[in-house]
Short mmCIF file of C-alpha atoms in Angstrom, two decimals:
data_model
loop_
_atom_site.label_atom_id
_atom_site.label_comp_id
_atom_site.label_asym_id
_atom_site.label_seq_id
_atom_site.Cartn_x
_atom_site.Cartn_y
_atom_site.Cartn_z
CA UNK A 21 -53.79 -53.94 80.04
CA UNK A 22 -51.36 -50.89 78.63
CA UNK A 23 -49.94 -52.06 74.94
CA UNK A 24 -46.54 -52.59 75.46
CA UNK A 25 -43.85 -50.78 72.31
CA UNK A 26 -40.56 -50.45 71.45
CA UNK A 27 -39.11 -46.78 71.08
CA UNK A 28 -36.07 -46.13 69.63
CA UNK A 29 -33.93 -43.71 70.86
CA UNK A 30 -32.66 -41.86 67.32
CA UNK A 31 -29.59 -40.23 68.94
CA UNK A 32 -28.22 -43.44 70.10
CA UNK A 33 -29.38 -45.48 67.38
CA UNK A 34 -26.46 -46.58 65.19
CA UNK A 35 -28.79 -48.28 62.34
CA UNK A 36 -26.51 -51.27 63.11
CA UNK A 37 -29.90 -53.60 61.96
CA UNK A 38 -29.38 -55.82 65.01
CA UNK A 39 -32.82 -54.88 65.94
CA UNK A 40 -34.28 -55.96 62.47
CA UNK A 41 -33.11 -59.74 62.23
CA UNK A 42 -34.31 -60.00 66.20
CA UNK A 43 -37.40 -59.22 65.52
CA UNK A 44 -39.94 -62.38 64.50
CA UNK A 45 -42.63 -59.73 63.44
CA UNK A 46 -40.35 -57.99 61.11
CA UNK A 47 -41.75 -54.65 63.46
CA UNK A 48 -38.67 -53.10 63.22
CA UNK A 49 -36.89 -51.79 60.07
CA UNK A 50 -33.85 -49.31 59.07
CA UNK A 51 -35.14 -46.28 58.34
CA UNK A 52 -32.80 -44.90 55.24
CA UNK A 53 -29.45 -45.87 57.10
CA UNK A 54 -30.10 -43.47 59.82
CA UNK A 55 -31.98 -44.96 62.91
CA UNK A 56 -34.67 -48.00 63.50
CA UNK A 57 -38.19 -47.53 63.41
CA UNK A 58 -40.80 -49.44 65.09
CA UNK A 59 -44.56 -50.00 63.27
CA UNK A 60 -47.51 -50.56 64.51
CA UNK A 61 -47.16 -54.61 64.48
CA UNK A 62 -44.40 -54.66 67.53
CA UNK A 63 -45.73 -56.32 70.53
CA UNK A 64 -42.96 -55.09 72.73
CA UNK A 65 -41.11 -58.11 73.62
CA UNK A 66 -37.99 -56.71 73.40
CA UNK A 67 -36.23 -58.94 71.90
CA UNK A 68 -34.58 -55.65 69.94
CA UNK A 69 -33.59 -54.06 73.12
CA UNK A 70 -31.88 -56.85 74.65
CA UNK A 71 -29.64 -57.54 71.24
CA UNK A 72 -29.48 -53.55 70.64
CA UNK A 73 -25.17 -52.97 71.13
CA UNK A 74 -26.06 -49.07 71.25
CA UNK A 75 -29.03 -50.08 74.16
CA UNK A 76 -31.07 -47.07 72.18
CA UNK A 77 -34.06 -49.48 72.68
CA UNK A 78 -36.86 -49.34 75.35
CA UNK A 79 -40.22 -50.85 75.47
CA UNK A 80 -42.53 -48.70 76.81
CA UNK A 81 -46.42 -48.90 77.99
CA UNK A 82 -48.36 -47.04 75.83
CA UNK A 83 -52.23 -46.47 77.24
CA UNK B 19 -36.74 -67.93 59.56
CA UNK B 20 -35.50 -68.68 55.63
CA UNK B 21 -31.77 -68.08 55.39
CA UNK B 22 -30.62 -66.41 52.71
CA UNK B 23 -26.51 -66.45 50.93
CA UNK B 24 -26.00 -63.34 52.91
CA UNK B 25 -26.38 -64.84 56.22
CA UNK B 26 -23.55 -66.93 55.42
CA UNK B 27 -21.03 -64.01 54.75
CA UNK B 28 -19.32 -64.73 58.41
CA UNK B 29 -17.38 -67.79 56.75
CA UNK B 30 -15.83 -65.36 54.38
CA UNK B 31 -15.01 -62.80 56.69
CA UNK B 32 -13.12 -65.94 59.19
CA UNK B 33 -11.58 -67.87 55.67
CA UNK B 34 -10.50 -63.48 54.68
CA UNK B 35 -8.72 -63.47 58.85
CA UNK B 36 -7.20 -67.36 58.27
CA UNK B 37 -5.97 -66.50 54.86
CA UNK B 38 -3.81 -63.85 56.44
CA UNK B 39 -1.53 -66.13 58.38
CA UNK B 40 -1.11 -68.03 54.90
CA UNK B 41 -0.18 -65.18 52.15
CA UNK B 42 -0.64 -61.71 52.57
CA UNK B 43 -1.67 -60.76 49.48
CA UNK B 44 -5.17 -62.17 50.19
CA UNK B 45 -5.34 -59.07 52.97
CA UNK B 46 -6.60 -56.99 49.41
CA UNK B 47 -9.26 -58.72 49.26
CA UNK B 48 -10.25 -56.48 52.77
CA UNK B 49 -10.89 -53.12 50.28
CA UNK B 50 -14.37 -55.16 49.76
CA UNK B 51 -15.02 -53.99 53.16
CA UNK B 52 -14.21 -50.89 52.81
CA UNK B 53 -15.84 -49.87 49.36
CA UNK B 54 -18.62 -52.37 49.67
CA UNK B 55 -20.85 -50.39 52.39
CA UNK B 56 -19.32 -47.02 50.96
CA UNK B 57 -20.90 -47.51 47.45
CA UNK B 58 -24.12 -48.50 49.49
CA UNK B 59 -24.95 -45.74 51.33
CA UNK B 60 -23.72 -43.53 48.70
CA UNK B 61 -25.71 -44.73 46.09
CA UNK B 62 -28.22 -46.99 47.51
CA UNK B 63 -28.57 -44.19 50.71
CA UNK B 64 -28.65 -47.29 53.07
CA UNK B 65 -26.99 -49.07 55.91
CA UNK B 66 -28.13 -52.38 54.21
CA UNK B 67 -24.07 -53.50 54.58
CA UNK B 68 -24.24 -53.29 58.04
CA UNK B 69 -27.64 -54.81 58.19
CA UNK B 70 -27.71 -57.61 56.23
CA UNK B 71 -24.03 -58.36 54.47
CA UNK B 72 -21.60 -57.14 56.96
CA UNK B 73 -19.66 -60.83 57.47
CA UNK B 74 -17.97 -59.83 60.77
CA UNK B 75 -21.14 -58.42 62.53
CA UNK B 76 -22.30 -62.02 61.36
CA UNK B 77 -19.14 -63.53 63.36
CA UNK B 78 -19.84 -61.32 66.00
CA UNK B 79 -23.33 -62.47 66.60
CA UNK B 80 -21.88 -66.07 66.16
CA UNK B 81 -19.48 -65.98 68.73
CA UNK B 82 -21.57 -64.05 71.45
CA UNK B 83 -24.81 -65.04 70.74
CA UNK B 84 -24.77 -68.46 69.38
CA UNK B 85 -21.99 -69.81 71.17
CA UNK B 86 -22.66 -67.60 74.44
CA UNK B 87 -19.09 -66.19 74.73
CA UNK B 88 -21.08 -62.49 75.45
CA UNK B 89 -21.35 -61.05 78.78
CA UNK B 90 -24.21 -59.50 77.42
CA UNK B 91 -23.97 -56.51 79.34
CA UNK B 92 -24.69 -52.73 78.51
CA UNK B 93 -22.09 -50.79 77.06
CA UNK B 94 -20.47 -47.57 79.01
CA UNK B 95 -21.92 -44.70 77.85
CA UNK B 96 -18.56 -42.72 77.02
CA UNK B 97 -18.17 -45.83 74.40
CA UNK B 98 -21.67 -45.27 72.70
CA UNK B 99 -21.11 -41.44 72.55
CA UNK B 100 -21.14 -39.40 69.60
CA UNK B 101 -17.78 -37.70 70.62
CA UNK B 102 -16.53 -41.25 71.00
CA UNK B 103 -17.68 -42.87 67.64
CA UNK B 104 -16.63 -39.70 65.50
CA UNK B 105 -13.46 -39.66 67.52
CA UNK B 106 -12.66 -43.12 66.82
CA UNK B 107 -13.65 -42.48 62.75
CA UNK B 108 -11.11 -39.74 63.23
CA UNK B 109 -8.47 -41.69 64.73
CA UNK B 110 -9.02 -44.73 62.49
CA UNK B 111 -8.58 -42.66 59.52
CA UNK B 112 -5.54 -41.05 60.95
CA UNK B 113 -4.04 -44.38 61.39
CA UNK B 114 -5.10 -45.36 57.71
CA UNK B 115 -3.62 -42.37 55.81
CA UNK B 116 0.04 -43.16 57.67
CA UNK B 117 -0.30 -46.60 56.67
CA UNK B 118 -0.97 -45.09 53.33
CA UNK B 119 2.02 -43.04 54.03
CA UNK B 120 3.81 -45.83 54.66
CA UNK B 121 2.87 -47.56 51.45
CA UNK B 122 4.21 -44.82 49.46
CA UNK B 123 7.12 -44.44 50.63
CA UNK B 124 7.93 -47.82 50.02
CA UNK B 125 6.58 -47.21 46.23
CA UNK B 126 8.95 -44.16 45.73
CA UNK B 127 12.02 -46.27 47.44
CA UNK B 128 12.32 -44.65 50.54
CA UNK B 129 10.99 -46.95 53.10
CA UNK B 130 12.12 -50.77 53.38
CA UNK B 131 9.52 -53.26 52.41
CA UNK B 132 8.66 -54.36 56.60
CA UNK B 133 7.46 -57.78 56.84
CA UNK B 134 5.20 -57.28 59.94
CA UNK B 135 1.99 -56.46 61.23
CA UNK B 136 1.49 -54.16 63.55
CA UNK B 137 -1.20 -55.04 65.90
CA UNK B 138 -3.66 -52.43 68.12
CA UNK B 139 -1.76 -49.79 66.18
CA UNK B 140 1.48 -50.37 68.78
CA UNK B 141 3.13 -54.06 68.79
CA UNK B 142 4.89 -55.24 65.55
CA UNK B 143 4.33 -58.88 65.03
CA UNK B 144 6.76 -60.33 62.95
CA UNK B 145 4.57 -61.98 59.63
CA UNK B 146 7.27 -63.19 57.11
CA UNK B 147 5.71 -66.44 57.50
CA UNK B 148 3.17 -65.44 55.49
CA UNK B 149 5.29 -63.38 52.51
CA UNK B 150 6.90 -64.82 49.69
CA UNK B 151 8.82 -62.57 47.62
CA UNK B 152 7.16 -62.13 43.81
CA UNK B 153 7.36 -60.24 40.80
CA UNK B 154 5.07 -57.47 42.18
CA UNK B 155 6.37 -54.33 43.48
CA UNK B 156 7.10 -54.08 47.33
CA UNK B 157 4.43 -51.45 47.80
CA UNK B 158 1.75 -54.23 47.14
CA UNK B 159 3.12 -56.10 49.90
CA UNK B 160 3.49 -53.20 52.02
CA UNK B 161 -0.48 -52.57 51.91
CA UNK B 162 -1.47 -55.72 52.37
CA UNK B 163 0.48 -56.22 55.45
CA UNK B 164 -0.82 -52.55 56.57
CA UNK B 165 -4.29 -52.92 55.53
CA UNK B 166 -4.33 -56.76 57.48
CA UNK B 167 -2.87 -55.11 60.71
CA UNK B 168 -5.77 -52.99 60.48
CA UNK B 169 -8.64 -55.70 59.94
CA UNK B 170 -6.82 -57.86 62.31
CA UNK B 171 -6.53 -54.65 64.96
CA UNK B 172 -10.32 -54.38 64.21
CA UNK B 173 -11.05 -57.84 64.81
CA UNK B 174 -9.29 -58.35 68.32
CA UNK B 175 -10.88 -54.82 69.29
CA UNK B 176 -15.06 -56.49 68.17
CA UNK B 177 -14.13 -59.27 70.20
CA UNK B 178 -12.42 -57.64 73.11
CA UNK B 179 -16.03 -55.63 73.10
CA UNK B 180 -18.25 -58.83 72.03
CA UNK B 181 -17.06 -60.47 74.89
CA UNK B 182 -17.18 -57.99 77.56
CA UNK B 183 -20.52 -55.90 76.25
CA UNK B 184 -23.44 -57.09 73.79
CA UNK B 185 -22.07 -59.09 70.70
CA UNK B 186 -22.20 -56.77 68.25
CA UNK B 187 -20.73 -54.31 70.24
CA UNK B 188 -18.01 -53.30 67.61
CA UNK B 189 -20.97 -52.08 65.23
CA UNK B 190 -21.40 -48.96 67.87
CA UNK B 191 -18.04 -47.86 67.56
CA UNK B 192 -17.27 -49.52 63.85
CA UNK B 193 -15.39 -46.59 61.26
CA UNK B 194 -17.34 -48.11 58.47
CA UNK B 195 -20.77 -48.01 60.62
CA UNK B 196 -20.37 -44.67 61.32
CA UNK B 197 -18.67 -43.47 58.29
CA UNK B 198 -22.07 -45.02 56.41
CA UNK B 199 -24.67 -43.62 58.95
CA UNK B 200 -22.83 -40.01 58.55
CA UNK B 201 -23.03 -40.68 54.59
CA UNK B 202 -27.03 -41.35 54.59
CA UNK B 203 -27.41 -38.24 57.43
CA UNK B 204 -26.13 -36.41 54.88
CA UNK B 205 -28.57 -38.06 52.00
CA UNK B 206 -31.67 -37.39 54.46
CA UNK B 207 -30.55 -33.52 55.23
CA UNK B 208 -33.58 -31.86 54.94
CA UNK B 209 -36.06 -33.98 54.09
CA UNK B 210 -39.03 -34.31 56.37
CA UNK B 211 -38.49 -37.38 58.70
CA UNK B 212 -41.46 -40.19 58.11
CA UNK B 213 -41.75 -40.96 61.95
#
């Protein structure tokens, strides 16, 4: 089965942090005020991109 | 999840709203919201205000999420634009330098001291209720009944938007959110992007 990620969409992003206190894994962080970033720990339930107000969040298959 | 004294910070922001309708004078205590998240993306180069200590994003969550007051729906995209959100930055500020204005002329004697706030920058609400006359000058009055018509305009705007889009809609269009995000954009100019 295709791994399943969140990706962030940076121009939409407004590094509200909504994202970051969603997220059980602690996946997703702030990336120096400017936009979230997703490691290699998220297991794309997306959590994040239902909360996210800017919807800058997808989950996508990755194969 | 532990909880930390930060998640907490939506009390204050609710008690800094209630206190309003009891003395305006308290409405000072509001430039902690607006010099807080400043200093920390100046200095500390992050958004951790909005992120972890911003008390009405906490309020926010509260009221949509916890108590499920959100639609929960996606925002228009005009209203997550960047022409929007610097737009609105714009048009805040505007709005804050004639309330400034405003507060000076009442320092150098040429405005009345108005005992009113002004809510979604249009409708005068009457607010002597909460004003009792002191030794200060007037012009301390003046921009605490300004500066309140502007948290309160805030606050009735985040709702308006919590209600009818995702609960912490506000933080897309927020001044302060924006204002911060522009201030560490500017930090990160030019240096190489980790991801």
């Amino acid at each position: 089965m295709a791994k399943r990620k969140a990706v962030v969409d940076k121009t939409h992003c407004v590094a509200c942090g909504c994202c970051t206190s969603a997220c059980k894994l602690q996946a997703i962080t702030v990336f120096r005020g400017i936009y979230a970033q997703v490691s290699d720990r998220c297991v794309g339930c997306a959590k994040c991109a239902s909360i996210c107000p800017a919807d800058a969040i997808r989950v996508e298959s990755s194969t | 999840m532990k909880k930390h004294f930060y998640d907490y910070l939506w009390i204050a922001s609710a008690l800094y709203l209630i206190l309003g309708f009891f003395n305006i004078l308290f409405a000072w205590l509001g430039l902690l919201c607006f010099m807080i998240p400043l200093l920390i993306s100046i200095f500390g180069k992050s958004k951790a205000y909005c992120n972890r200590y911003c008390g009405r994003g906490q309020l926010f969550s509260l009221l949509g999420q916890t108590l499920h007051l959100s639609r929960n729906k996606p925002m228009p995209r005009f209203l997550k634009s960047r022409i929007f959100r610097y737009g609105f930055l714009a048009f805040f500020m505007t709005m804050f330098g004639l309330m400034i204005a405003q507060t000076v002329g009442v320092f150098l004697n040429a405005d009345s001291l108005k005992t009113a706030v002004t809510l979604l920058w249009t409708f005068r609400v009457p607010w002597t209720f909460a004003y009792t006359e002191t030794a200060l000058p007037a012009w301390i009055s003046q921009f605490a009944f300004g500066f309140y018509s502007i948290m309160l305009t805030s606050t009735i705007l985040g709702i308006v938007l919590m209600v009818l889009y995702k609960p912490r809609a506000w933080c897309v269009c927020c001044p302060m959110g924006t204002m911060t995000q522009l201030v560490c954009k500017g930090h990160a100019h030019g240096k190489t992007e980790q991801n």
